[in-house]
PDB file of C-alpha atoms in Angstrom:
ATOM      1  CA  MET A  12      37.558  -4.119  -9.075  1.00  0.00           C
ATOM      2  CA  GLU A  13      35.675  -7.259  -8.064  1.00  0.00           C
ATOM      3  CA  LYS A  14      33.124  -8.720 -10.453  1.00  0.00           C
ATOM      4  CA  VAL A  15      29.683  -9.433  -9.043  1.00  0.00           C
ATOM      5  CA  ALA A  16      27.942 -12.457 -10.499  1.00  0.00           C
ATOM      6  CA  LEU A  17      24.285 -11.881 -11.376  1.00  0.00           C
ATOM      7  CA  PRO A  18      21.856 -14.647 -10.482  1.00  0.00           C
ATOM      8  CA  LYS A  19      21.274 -17.065 -13.358  1.00  0.00           C
ATOM      9  CA  VAL A  20      17.979 -16.501 -15.139  1.00  0.00           C
ATOM     10  CA  SER A  21      15.472 -19.314 -15.096  1.00  0.00           C
ATOM     11  CA  HIS A  22      11.762 -19.558 -15.658  1.00  0.00           C
ATOM     12  CA  GLU A  23       8.847 -21.941 -15.550  1.00  0.00           C
ATOM     13  CA  VAL A  24       5.477 -21.727 -17.286  1.00  0.00           C
ATOM     14  CA  LYS A  25       2.652 -23.619 -15.611  1.00  0.00           C
ATOM     15  CA  LEU A  26      -0.792 -24.192 -17.037  1.00  0.00           C
ATOM     16  CA  ASP A  27      -3.674 -25.111 -14.707  1.00  0.00           C
ATOM     17  CA  ARG A  28      -6.521 -25.880 -17.126  1.00  0.00           C
ATOM     18  CA  SER A  29      -9.059 -26.540 -14.376  1.00  0.00           C
ATOM     19  CA  ASN A  30      -8.721 -22.923 -13.162  1.00  0.00           C
ATOM     20  CA  LEU A  31      -7.762 -21.455 -16.568  1.00  0.00           C
ATOM     21  CA  LEU A  32      -4.591 -20.189 -14.892  1.00  0.00           C
ATOM     22  CA  VAL A  33      -1.358 -19.526 -16.758  1.00  0.00           C
ATOM     23  CA  GLU A  34       1.606 -18.823 -14.493  1.00  0.00           C
ATOM     24  CA  LEU A  35       5.089 -17.538 -15.251  1.00  0.00           C
ATOM     25  CA  LYS A  36       7.683 -17.854 -12.468  1.00  0.00           C
ATOM     26  CA  ILE A  37      10.995 -16.135 -13.097  1.00  0.00           C
ATOM     27  CA  SER A  38      14.227 -15.974 -11.124  1.00  0.00           C
ATOM     28  CA  GLY A  39      17.383 -13.957 -11.756  1.00  0.00           C
ATOM     29  CA  VAL A  40      17.972 -10.702 -13.596  1.00  0.00           C
ATOM     30  CA  VAL A  41      15.937 -10.757 -16.807  1.00  0.00           C
ATOM     31  CA  SER A  42      17.321  -9.045 -19.891  1.00  0.00           C
ATOM     32  CA  PRO A  43      14.986  -7.888 -22.672  1.00  0.00           C
ATOM     33  CA  GLU A  44      16.187 -10.866 -24.749  1.00  0.00           C
ATOM     34  CA  ASP A  45      15.389 -13.291 -21.939  1.00  0.00           C
ATOM     35  CA  ALA A  46      11.958 -11.693 -21.485  1.00  0.00           C
ATOM     36  CA  ALA A  47      11.201 -11.989 -25.209  1.00  0.00           C
ATOM     37  CA  TRP A  48      11.647 -15.743 -25.404  1.00  0.00           C
ATOM     38  CA  MET A  49       9.898 -16.283 -22.034  1.00  0.00           C
ATOM     39  CA  ALA A  50       6.954 -14.255 -23.318  1.00  0.00           C
ATOM     40  CA  GLU A  51       6.709 -16.401 -26.446  1.00  0.00           C
ATOM     41  CA  GLU A  52       6.486 -19.549 -24.319  1.00  0.00           C
ATOM     42  CA  PHE A  53       3.933 -17.866 -22.041  1.00  0.00           C
ATOM     43  CA  ARG A  54       1.777 -16.756 -24.964  1.00  0.00           C
ATOM     44  CA  ALA A  55       1.939 -20.276 -26.444  1.00  0.00           C
ATOM     45  CA  ALA A  56       0.525 -21.643 -23.166  1.00  0.00           C
ATOM     46  CA  ILE A  57      -2.267 -19.035 -23.315  1.00  0.00           C
ATOM     47  CA  ARG A  58      -3.070 -19.889 -26.943  1.00  0.00           C
ATOM     48  CA  SER A  59      -3.323 -23.569 -25.981  1.00  0.00           C
ATOM     49  CA  LEU A  60      -6.513 -22.655 -24.085  1.00  0.00           C
ATOM     50  CA  GLY A  61      -8.303 -22.180 -27.420  1.00  0.00           C
ATOM     51  CA  ASP A  62     -11.732 -20.586 -26.998  1.00  0.00           C
ATOM     52  CA  GLN A  63     -10.995 -19.849 -23.332  1.00  0.00           C
ATOM     53  CA  VAL A  64      -8.357 -17.223 -24.185  1.00  0.00           C
ATOM     54  CA  GLY A  65      -9.543 -14.013 -22.545  1.00  0.00           C
ATOM     55  CA  ASN A  66     -11.394 -15.913 -19.824  1.00  0.00           C
ATOM     56  CA  HIS A  67      -8.127 -17.104 -18.329  1.00  0.00           C
ATOM     57  CA  LEU A  68      -6.108 -15.807 -15.361  1.00  0.00           C
ATOM     58  CA  SER A  69      -2.406 -14.920 -15.437  1.00  0.00           C
ATOM     59  CA  LEU A  70       0.148 -14.823 -12.664  1.00  0.00           C
ATOM     60  CA  TYR A  71       3.626 -13.362 -13.063  1.00  0.00           C
ATOM     61  CA  ASP A  72       5.738 -14.437 -10.083  1.00  0.00           C
ATOM     62  CA  PHE A  73       8.780 -12.172  -9.860  1.00  0.00           C
ATOM     63  CA  SER A  74       9.468 -12.974  -6.183  1.00  0.00           C
ATOM     64  CA  ALA A  75      12.908 -14.415  -7.042  1.00  0.00           C
ATOM     65  CA  VAL A  76      13.864 -11.469  -9.261  1.00  0.00           C
ATOM     66  CA  PRO A  77      16.163  -9.030  -7.416  1.00  0.00           C
ATOM     67  CA  VAL A  78      15.869  -6.262 -10.014  1.00  0.00           C
ATOM     68  CA  VAL A  79      14.496  -5.857 -13.540  1.00  0.00           C
ATOM     69  CA  PRO A  80      16.504  -3.722 -15.957  1.00  0.00           C
ATOM     70  CA  LEU A  81      14.579  -0.647 -17.120  1.00  0.00           C
ATOM     71  CA  ALA A  82      14.784  -1.865 -20.746  1.00  0.00           C
ATOM     72  CA  THR A  83      12.955  -5.063 -19.712  1.00  0.00           C
ATOM     73  CA  VAL A  84      10.238  -3.108 -17.871  1.00  0.00           C
ATOM     74  CA  GLU A  85       9.742  -0.897 -20.917  1.00  0.00           C
ATOM     75  CA  GLN A  86       9.561  -3.953 -23.178  1.00  0.00           C
ATOM     76  CA  LEU A  87       6.832  -5.453 -20.988  1.00  0.00           C
ATOM     77  CA  ARG A  88       4.883  -2.182 -21.092  1.00  0.00           C
ATOM     78  CA  GLU A  89       5.162  -2.075 -24.876  1.00  0.00           C
ATOM     79  CA  THR A  90       4.114  -5.708 -25.164  1.00  0.00           C
ATOM     80  CA  LEU A  91       0.993  -5.174 -23.051  1.00  0.00           C
ATOM     81  CA  ALA A  92       0.138  -2.062 -25.104  1.00  0.00           C
ATOM     82  CA  ASN A  93       0.413  -3.983 -28.394  1.00  0.00           C
ATOM     83  CA  PRO A  94      -3.082  -4.575 -29.876  1.00  0.00           C
ATOM     84  CA  GLU A  95      -2.153  -8.109 -30.963  1.00  0.00           C
ATOM     85  CA  VAL A  96      -1.166  -9.008 -27.400  1.00  0.00           C
ATOM     86  CA  ARG A  97      -4.299  -7.400 -25.969  1.00  0.00           C
ATOM     87  CA  ARG A  98      -6.304 -10.182 -27.612  1.00  0.00           C
ATOM     88  CA  LEU A  99      -4.480 -12.587 -25.288  1.00  0.00           C
ATOM     89  CA  TRP A 100      -5.081 -10.568 -22.111  1.00  0.00           C
ATOM     90  CA  ALA A 101      -6.186 -12.459 -19.088  1.00  0.00           C
ATOM     91  CA  ARG A 102      -9.450 -11.666 -17.343  1.00  0.00           C
ATOM     92  CA  LYS A 103      -7.266 -10.972 -14.285  1.00  0.00           C
ATOM     93  CA  LEU A 104      -3.506 -10.492 -14.027  1.00  0.00           C
ATOM     94  CA  ALA A 105      -1.524 -10.660 -10.796  1.00  0.00           C
ATOM     95  CA  ILE A 106       2.135  -9.785 -10.262  1.00  0.00           C
ATOM     96  CA  VAL A 107       4.090 -11.027  -7.262  1.00  0.00           C
ATOM     97  CA  THR A 108       7.111  -8.968  -6.303  1.00  0.00           C
ATOM     98  CA  THR A 109       8.850  -8.748  -2.932  1.00  0.00           C
ATOM     99  CA  THR A 110      10.968  -5.627  -3.296  1.00  0.00           C
ATOM    100  CA  ALA A 111      10.142  -1.927  -3.176  1.00  0.00           C
ATOM    101  CA  LEU A 112      11.891  -1.427  -6.517  1.00  0.00           C
ATOM    102  CA  GLY A 113       9.923  -4.305  -8.027  1.00  0.00           C
ATOM    103  CA  ARG A 114       6.659  -2.684  -6.874  1.00  0.00           C
ATOM    104  CA  MET A 115       7.714   0.644  -8.423  1.00  0.00           C
ATOM    105  CA  GLN A 116       8.539  -1.121 -11.683  1.00  0.00           C
ATOM    106  CA  ALA A 117       5.212  -2.962 -11.619  1.00  0.00           C
ATOM    107  CA  GLN A 118       3.481   0.409 -11.176  1.00  0.00           C
ATOM    108  CA  ARG A 119       5.021   1.474 -14.500  1.00  0.00           C
ATOM    109  CA  VAL A 120       3.456  -1.580 -16.142  1.00  0.00           C
ATOM    110  CA  ARG A 121       0.124  -0.651 -14.528  1.00  0.00           C
ATOM    111  CA  GLU A 122       0.184   2.572 -16.576  1.00  0.00           C
ATOM    112  CA  VAL A 123      -0.706   0.354 -19.551  1.00  0.00           C
ATOM    113  CA  ARG A 124      -2.959  -2.060 -17.690  1.00  0.00           C
ATOM    114  CA  PRO A 125      -4.282  -0.435 -14.478  1.00  0.00           C
ATOM    115  CA  ASP A 126      -6.278  -3.489 -13.348  1.00  0.00           C
ATOM    116  CA  ILE A 127      -3.158  -5.511 -12.505  1.00  0.00           C
ATOM    117  CA  GLY A 128      -3.102  -6.784  -8.925  1.00  0.00           C
ATOM    118  CA  LEU A 129       0.204  -6.423  -7.063  1.00  0.00           C
ATOM    119  CA  PHE A 130       1.026  -8.862  -4.270  1.00  0.00           C
ATOM    120  CA  ASP A 131       3.833  -9.776  -1.876  1.00  0.00           C
ATOM    121  CA  THR A 132       3.193 -13.524  -2.004  1.00  0.00           C
ATOM    122  CA  ARG A 133       1.995 -16.114  -4.489  1.00  0.00           C
ATOM    123  CA  ALA A 134      -0.691 -17.243  -2.028  1.00  0.00           C
ATOM    124  CA  GLU A 135      -2.172 -13.711  -1.883  1.00  0.00           C
ATOM    125  CA  ALA A 136      -2.095 -13.456  -5.657  1.00  0.00           C
ATOM    126  CA  LEU A 137      -3.794 -16.807  -6.129  1.00  0.00           C
ATOM    127  CA  ALA A 138      -6.488 -15.955  -3.592  1.00  0.00           C
ATOM    128  CA  TRP A 139      -7.263 -12.741  -5.502  1.00  0.00           C
ATOM    129  CA  LEU A 140      -7.169 -14.415  -8.912  1.00  0.00           C
ATOM    130  CA  LEU A 141      -9.417 -17.307  -7.918  1.00  0.00           C
ATOM    131  CA  ALA A 142     -11.949 -15.207  -5.979  1.00  0.00           C
ATOM    132  CA  ASP A 143     -15.285 -14.716  -7.768  1.00  0.00           C
TER     133      ASP A 143
END
């Protein structure tokens, strides 16, 4: 049987203070362990906004993620449901995903936070986030 190599996981956290935008771009197949340390870095960027936490915008760009393991989706749902994390919630949260499976998985996350915007492109997500 031939082994199939999974895409290497990488991520980038960007902070745009002028727009109070915190962005997480991920590529590869993200395990729950990968997601946990990425989330810590993401939350640290949010906390760096000080008094503006809660007025900020968040963008999760999963456009380079072919599939998310169910355990990782469930971990994200549990994280968003955690009262301590709710204090760090963005005023608006957009998710970019380009696959049908990714959209279905994002819908599961929306069960915890129904106001999440789902988009096919980063440009669409940014337009929605930055609109008044």
